[in-house]
PDB file of C-alpha atoms and ligand atoms in Angstrom:
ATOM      1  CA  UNK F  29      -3.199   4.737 -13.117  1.00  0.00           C
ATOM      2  CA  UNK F  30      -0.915   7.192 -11.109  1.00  0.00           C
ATOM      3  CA  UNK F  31      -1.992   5.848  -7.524  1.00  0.00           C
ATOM      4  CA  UNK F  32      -1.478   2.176  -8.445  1.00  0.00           C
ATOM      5  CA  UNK F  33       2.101   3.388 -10.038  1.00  0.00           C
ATOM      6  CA  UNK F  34       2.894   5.026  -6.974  1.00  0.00           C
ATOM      7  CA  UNK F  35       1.676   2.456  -4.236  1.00  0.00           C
ATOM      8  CA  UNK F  36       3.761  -0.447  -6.645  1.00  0.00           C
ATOM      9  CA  UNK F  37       6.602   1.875  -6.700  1.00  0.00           C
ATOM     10  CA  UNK F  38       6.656   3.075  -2.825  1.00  0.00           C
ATOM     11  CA  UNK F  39       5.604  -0.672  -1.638  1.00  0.00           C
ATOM     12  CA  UNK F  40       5.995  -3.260  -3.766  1.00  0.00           C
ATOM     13  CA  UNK F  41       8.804  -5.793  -3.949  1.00  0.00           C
ATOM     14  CA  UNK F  42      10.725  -7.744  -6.667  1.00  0.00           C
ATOM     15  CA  UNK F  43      10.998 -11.563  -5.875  1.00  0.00           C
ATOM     16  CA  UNK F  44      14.182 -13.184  -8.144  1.00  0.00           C
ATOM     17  CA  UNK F  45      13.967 -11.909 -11.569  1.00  0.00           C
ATOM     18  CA  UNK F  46      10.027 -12.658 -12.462  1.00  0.00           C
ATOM     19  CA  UNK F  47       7.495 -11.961  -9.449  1.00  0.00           C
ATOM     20  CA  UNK F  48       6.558  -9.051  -8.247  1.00  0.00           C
ATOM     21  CA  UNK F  49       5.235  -9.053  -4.799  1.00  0.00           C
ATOM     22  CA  UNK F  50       2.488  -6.490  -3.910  1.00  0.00           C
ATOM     23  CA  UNK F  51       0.944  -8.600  -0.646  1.00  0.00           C
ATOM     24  CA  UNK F  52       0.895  -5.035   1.220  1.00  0.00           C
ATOM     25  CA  UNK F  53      -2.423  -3.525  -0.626  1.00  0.00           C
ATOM     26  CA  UNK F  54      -3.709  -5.583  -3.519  1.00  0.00           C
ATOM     27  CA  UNK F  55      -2.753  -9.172  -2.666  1.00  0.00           C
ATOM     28  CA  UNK F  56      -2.724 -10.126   1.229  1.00  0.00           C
ATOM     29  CA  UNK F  57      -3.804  -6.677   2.737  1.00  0.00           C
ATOM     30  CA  UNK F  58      -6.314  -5.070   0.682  1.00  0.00           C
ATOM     31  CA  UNK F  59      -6.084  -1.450   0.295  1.00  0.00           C
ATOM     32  CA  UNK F  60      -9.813  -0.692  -0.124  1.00  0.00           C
ATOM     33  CA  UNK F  61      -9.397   2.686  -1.314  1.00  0.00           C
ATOM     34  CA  UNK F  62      -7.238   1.788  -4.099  1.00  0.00           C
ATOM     35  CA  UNK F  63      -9.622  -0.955  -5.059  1.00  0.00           C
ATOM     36  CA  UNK F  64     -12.079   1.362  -5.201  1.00  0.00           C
ATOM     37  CA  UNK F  65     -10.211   3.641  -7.352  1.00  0.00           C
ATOM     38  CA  UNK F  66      -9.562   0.861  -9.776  1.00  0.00           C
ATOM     39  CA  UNK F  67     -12.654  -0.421 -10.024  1.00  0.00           C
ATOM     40  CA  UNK F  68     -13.597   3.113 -11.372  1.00  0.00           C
ATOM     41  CA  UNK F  69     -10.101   3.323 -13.874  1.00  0.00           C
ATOM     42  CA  UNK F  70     -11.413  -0.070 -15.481  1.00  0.00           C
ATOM     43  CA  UNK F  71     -15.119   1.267 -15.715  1.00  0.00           C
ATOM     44  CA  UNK F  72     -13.710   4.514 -17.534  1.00  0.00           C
ATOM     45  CA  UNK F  73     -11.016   2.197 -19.628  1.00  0.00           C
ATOM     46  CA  UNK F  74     -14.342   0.531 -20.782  1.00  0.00           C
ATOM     47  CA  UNK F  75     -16.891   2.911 -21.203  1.00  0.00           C
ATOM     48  CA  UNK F  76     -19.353   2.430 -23.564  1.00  0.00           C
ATOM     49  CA  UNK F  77     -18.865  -1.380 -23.379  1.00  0.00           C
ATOM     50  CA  UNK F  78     -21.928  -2.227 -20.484  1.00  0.00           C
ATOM     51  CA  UNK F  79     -21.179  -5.523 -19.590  1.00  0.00           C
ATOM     52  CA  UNK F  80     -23.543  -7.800 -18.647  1.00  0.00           C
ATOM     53  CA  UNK F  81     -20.963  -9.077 -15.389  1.00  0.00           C
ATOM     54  CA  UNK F  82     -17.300  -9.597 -14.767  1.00  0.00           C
ATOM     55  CA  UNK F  83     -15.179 -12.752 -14.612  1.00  0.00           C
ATOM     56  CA  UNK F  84     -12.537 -13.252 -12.913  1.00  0.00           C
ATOM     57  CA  UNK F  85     -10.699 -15.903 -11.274  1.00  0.00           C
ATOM     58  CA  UNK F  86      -9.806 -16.925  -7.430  1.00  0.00           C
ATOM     59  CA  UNK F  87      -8.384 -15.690  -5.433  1.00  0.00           C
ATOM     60  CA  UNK F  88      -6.864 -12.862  -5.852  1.00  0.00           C
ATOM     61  CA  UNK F  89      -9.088 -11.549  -8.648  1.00  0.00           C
ATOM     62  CA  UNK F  90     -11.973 -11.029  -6.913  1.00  0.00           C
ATOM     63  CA  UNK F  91     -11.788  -7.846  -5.311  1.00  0.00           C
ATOM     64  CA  UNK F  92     -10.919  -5.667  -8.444  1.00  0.00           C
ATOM     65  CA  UNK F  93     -13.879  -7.206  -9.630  1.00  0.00           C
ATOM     66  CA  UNK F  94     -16.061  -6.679  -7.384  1.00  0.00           C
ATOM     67  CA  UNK F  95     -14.984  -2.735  -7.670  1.00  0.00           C
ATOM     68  CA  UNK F  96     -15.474  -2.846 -11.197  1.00  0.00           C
ATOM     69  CA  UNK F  97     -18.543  -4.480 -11.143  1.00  0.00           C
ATOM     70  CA  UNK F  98     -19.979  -2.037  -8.955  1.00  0.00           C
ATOM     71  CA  UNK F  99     -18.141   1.034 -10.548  1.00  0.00           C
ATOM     72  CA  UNK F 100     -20.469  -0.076 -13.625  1.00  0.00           C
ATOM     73  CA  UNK F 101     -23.437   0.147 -11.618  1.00  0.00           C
ATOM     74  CA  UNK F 102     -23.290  -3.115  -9.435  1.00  0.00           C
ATOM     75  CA  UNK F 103     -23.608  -6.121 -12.132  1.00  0.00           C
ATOM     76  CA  UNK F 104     -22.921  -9.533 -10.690  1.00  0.00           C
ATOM     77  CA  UNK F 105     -19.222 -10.956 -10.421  1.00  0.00           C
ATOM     78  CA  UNK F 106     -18.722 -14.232 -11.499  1.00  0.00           C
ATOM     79  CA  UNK F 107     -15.731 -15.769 -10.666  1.00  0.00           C
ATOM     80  CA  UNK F 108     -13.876 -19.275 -11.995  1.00  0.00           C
ATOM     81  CA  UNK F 109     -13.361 -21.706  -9.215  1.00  0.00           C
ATOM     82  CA  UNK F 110      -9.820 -23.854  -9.043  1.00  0.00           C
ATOM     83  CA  UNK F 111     -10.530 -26.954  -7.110  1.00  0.00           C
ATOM     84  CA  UNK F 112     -13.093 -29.400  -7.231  1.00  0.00           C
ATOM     85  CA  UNK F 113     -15.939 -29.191  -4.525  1.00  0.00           C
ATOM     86  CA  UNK F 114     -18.819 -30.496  -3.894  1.00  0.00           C
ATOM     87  CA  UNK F 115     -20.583 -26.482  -4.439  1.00  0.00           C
ATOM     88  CA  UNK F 116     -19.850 -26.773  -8.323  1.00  0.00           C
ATOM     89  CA  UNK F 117     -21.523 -29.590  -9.376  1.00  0.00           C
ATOM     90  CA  UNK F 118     -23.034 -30.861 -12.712  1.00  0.00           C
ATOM     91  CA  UNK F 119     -22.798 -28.589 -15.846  1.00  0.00           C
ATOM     92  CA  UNK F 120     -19.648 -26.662 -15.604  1.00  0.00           C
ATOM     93  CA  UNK F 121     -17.520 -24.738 -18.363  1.00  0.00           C
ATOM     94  CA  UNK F 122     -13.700 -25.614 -17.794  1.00  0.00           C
ATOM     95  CA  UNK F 123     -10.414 -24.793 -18.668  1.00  0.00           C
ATOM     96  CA  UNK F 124      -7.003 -25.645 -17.432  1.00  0.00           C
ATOM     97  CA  UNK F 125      -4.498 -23.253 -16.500  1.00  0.00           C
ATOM     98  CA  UNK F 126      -1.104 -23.505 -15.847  1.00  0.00           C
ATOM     99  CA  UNK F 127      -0.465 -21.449 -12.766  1.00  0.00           C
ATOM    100  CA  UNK F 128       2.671 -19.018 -13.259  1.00  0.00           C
ATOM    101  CA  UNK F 129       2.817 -18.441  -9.047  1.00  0.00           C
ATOM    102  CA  UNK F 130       2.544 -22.093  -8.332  1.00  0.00           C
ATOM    103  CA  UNK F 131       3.847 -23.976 -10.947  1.00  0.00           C
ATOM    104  CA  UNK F 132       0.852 -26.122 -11.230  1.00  0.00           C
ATOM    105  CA  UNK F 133      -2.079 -26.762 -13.626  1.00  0.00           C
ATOM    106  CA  UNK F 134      -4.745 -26.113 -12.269  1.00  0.00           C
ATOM    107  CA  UNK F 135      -8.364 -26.706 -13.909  1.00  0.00           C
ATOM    108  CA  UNK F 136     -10.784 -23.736 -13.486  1.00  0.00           C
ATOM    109  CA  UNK F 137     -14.838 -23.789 -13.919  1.00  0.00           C
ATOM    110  CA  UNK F 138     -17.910 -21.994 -13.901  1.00  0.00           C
ATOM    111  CA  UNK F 139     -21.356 -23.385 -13.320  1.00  0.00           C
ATOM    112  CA  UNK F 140     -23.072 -22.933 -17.058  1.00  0.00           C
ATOM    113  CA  UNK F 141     -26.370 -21.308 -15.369  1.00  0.00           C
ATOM    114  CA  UNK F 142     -24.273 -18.020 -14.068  1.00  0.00           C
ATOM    115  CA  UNK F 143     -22.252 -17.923 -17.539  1.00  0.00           C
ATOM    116  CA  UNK F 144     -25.656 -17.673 -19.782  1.00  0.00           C
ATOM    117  CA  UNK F 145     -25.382 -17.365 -23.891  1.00  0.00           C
ATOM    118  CA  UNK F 146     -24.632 -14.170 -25.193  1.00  0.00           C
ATOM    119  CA  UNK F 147     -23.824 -12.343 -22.356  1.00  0.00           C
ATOM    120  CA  UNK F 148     -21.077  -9.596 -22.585  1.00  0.00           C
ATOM    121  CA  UNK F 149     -18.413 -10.285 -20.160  1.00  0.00           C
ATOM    122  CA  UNK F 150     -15.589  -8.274 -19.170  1.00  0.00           C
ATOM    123  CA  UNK F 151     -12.751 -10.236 -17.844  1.00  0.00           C
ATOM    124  CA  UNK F 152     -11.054  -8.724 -15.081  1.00  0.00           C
ATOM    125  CA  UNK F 153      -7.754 -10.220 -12.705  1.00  0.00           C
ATOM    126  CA  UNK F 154      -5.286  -8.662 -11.014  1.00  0.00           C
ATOM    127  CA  UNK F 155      -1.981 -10.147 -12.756  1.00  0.00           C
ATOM    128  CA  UNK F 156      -1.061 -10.498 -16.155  1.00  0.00           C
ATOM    129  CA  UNK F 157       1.942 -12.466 -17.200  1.00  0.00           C
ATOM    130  CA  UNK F 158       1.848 -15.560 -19.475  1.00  0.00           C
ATOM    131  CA  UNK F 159      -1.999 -14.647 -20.205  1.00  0.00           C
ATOM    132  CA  UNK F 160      -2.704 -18.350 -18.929  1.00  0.00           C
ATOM    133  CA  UNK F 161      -5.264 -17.569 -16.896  1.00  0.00           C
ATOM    134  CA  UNK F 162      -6.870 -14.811 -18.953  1.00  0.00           C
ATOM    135  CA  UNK F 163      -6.935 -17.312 -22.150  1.00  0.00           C
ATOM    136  CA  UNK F 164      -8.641 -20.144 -19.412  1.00  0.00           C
ATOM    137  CA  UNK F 165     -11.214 -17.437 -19.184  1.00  0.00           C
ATOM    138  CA  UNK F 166     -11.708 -16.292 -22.621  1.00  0.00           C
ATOM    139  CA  UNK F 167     -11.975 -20.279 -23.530  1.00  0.00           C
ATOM    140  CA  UNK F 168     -14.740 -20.585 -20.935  1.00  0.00           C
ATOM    141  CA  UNK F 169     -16.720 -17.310 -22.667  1.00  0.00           C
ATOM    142  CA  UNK F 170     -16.383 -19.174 -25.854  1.00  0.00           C
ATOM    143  CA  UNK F 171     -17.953 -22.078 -24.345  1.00  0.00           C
ATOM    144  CA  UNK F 172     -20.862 -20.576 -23.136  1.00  0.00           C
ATOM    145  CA  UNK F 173     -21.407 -18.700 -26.681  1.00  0.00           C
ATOM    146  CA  UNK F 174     -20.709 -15.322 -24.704  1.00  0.00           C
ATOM    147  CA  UNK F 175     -18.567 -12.825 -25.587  1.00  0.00           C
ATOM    148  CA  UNK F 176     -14.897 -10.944 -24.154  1.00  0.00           C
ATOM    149  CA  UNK F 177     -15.726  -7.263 -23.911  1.00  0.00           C
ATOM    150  CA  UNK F 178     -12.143  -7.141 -23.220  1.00  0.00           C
ATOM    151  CA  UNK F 179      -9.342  -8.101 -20.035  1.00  0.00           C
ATOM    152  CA  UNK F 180      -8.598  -5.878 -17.684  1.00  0.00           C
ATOM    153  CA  UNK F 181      -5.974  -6.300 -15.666  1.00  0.00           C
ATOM    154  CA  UNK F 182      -4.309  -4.103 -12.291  1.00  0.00           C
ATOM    155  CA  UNK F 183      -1.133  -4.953 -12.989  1.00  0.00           C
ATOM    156  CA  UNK F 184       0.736  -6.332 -16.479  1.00  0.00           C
ATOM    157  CA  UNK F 185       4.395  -7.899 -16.346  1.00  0.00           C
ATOM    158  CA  UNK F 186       5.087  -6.043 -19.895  1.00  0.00           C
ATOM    159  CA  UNK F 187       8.616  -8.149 -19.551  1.00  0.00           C
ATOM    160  CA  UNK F 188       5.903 -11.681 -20.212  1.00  0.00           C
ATOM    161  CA  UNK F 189       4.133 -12.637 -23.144  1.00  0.00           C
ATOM    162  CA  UNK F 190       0.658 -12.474 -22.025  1.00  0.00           C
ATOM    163  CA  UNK F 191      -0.665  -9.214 -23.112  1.00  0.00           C
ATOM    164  CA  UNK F 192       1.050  -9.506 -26.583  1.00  0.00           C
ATOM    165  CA  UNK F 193      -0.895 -12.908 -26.697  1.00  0.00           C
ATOM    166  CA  UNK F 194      -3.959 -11.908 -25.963  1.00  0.00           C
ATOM    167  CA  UNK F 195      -3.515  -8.082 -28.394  1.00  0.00           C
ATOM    168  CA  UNK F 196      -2.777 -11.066 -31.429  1.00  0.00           C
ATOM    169  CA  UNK F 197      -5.926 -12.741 -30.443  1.00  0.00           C
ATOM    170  CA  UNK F 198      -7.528  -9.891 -31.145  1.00  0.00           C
ATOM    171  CA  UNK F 199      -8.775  -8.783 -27.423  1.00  0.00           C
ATOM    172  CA  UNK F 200      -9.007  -5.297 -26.195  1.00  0.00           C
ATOM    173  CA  UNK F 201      -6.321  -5.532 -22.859  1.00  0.00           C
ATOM    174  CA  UNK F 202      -6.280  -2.707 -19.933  1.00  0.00           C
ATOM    175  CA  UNK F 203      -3.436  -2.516 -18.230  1.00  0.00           C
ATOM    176  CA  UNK F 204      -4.137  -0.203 -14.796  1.00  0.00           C
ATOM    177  CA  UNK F 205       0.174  -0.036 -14.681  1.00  0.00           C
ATOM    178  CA  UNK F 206       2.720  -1.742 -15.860  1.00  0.00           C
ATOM    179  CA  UNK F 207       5.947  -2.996 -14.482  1.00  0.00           C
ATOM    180  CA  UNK F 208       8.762  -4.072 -17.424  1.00  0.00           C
ATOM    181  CA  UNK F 209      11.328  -5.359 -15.428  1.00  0.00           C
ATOM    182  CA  UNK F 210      13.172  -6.370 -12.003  1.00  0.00           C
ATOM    183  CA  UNK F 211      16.316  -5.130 -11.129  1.00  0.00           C
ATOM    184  CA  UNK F 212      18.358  -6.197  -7.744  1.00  0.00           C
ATOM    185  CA  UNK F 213      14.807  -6.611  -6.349  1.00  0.00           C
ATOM    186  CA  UNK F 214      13.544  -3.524  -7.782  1.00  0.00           C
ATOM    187  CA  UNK F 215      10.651  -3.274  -9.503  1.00  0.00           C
ATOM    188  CA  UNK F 216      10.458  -1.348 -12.861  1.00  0.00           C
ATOM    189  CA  UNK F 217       7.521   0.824 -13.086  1.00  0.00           C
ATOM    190  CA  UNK F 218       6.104   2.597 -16.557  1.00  0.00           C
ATOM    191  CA  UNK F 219       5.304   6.112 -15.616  1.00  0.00           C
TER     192      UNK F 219
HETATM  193  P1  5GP U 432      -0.768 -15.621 -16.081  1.00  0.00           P
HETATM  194  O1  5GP U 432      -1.903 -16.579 -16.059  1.00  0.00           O
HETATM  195  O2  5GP U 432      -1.029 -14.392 -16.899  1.00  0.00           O
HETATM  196  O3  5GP U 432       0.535 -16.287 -16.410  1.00  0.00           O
HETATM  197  O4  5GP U 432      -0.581 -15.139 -14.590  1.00  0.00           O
HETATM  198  C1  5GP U 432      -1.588 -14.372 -13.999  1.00  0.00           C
HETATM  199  C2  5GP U 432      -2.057 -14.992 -12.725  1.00  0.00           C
HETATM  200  O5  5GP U 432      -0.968 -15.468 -11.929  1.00  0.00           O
HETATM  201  C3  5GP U 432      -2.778 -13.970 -11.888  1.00  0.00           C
HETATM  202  O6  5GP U 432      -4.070 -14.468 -11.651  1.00  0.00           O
HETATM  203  C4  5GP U 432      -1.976 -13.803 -10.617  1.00  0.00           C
HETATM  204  O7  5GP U 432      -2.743 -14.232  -9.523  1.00  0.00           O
HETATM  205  C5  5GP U 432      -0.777 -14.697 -10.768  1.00  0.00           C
HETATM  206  N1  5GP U 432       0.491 -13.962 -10.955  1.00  0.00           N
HETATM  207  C6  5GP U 432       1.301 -14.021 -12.044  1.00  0.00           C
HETATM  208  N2  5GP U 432       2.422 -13.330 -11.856  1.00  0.00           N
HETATM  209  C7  5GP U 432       2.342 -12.796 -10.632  1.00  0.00           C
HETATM  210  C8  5GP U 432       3.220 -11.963  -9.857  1.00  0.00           C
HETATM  211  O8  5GP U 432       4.326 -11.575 -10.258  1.00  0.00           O
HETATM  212  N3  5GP U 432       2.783 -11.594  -8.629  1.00  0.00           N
HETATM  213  C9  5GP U 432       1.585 -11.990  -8.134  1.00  0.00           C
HETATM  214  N4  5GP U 432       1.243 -11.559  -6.923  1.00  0.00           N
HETATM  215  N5  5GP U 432       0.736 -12.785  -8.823  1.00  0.00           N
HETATM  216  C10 5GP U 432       1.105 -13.183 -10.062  1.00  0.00           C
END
């Protein structure tokens, strides 16, 4: 998607060798229009695949699915929960995750009544590099007997494994723009 190419290019940073740092519109400061315009990229990436509502996982995957969501004509957003509280309580799907940002596992769950049977979920987040967190959600479809319309994702780190991962397990990924490498802080951008 040329305007998420061009704000990673003009304003995104490289961090060491493996994170890329886009806190200036899709990660700390949200640039609305942009979320907007990729809510409507993923709707078009999978048209003809209505889903019944997107999952995604928080923080930082909520807003692109919330634009998505809506771009398909404003189903509900469900998204995975990391920590413990007392608002998700008896029956919940979960899956641990080993967080690539953090370092740490992290288990993730979804109530079972806003995950029901059979429902067609697209998965939608706003990295993709070891496909950790996409696989924690795709495990927690196959839990509640739903299924993975496909993964959609704003921004792949072609240079990880994750989307090559996911591809083998036979899941339809999106990829909104991809960056394949880091170079003196630099970020590598696919055209
Ligand atoms: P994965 O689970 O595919 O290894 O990593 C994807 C998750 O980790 C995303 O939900 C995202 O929040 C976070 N993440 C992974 N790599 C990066 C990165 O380079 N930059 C940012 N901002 N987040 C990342």
């Amino acid at each position: 998607m040329k305007e998420l190419v061009e704000a990673i290019r003009a304003r995104g940073k490289g961090v060491g060798t493996e994170i890329v740092k886009v806190d200036m519109f899709l990660n700390h400061r949200l640039d609305t229009d942009l979320f907007v315009k990729m809510g409507r990229a993923f709707a078009d990436a999978f048209a003809g695949e209505q889903p019944d509502l997107v999952l995604t996982v928080e923080a930082s995957g909520i807003a692109a699915a919330l634009t998505t969501a809506i771009a398909f004509g404003n189903v509900p957003v469900v998204f995975a929960k990391k920590s413990r509280t007392r608002n998700v309580t008896g029956d919940v799907y979960e899956s641990s995750v080993f967080s690539f940002t953090h370092g740490v596992e992290n288990h993730i769950r979804v109530a079972k009544e806003y995950l029901p049977a059979n429902s067609k979920v697209l998965i939608i987040d706003d990295f993709l590099a070891n496909g950790e967190a996409a696989e924690g959600l795709c495990n927690i479809v196959k839990q509640a007997d739903a299924q993975v319309l496909g993964i959609g994702v704003c921004v792949e780190k072609s240079f990880q494994p994750g989307h090559e991962k996911l591809a083998k397990d036979g899941y339809k990924v999106v990829a909104l723009a991809k960056v394949t490498g880091i170079q003196d802080g630099n970020l590598v951008v696919e055209d």
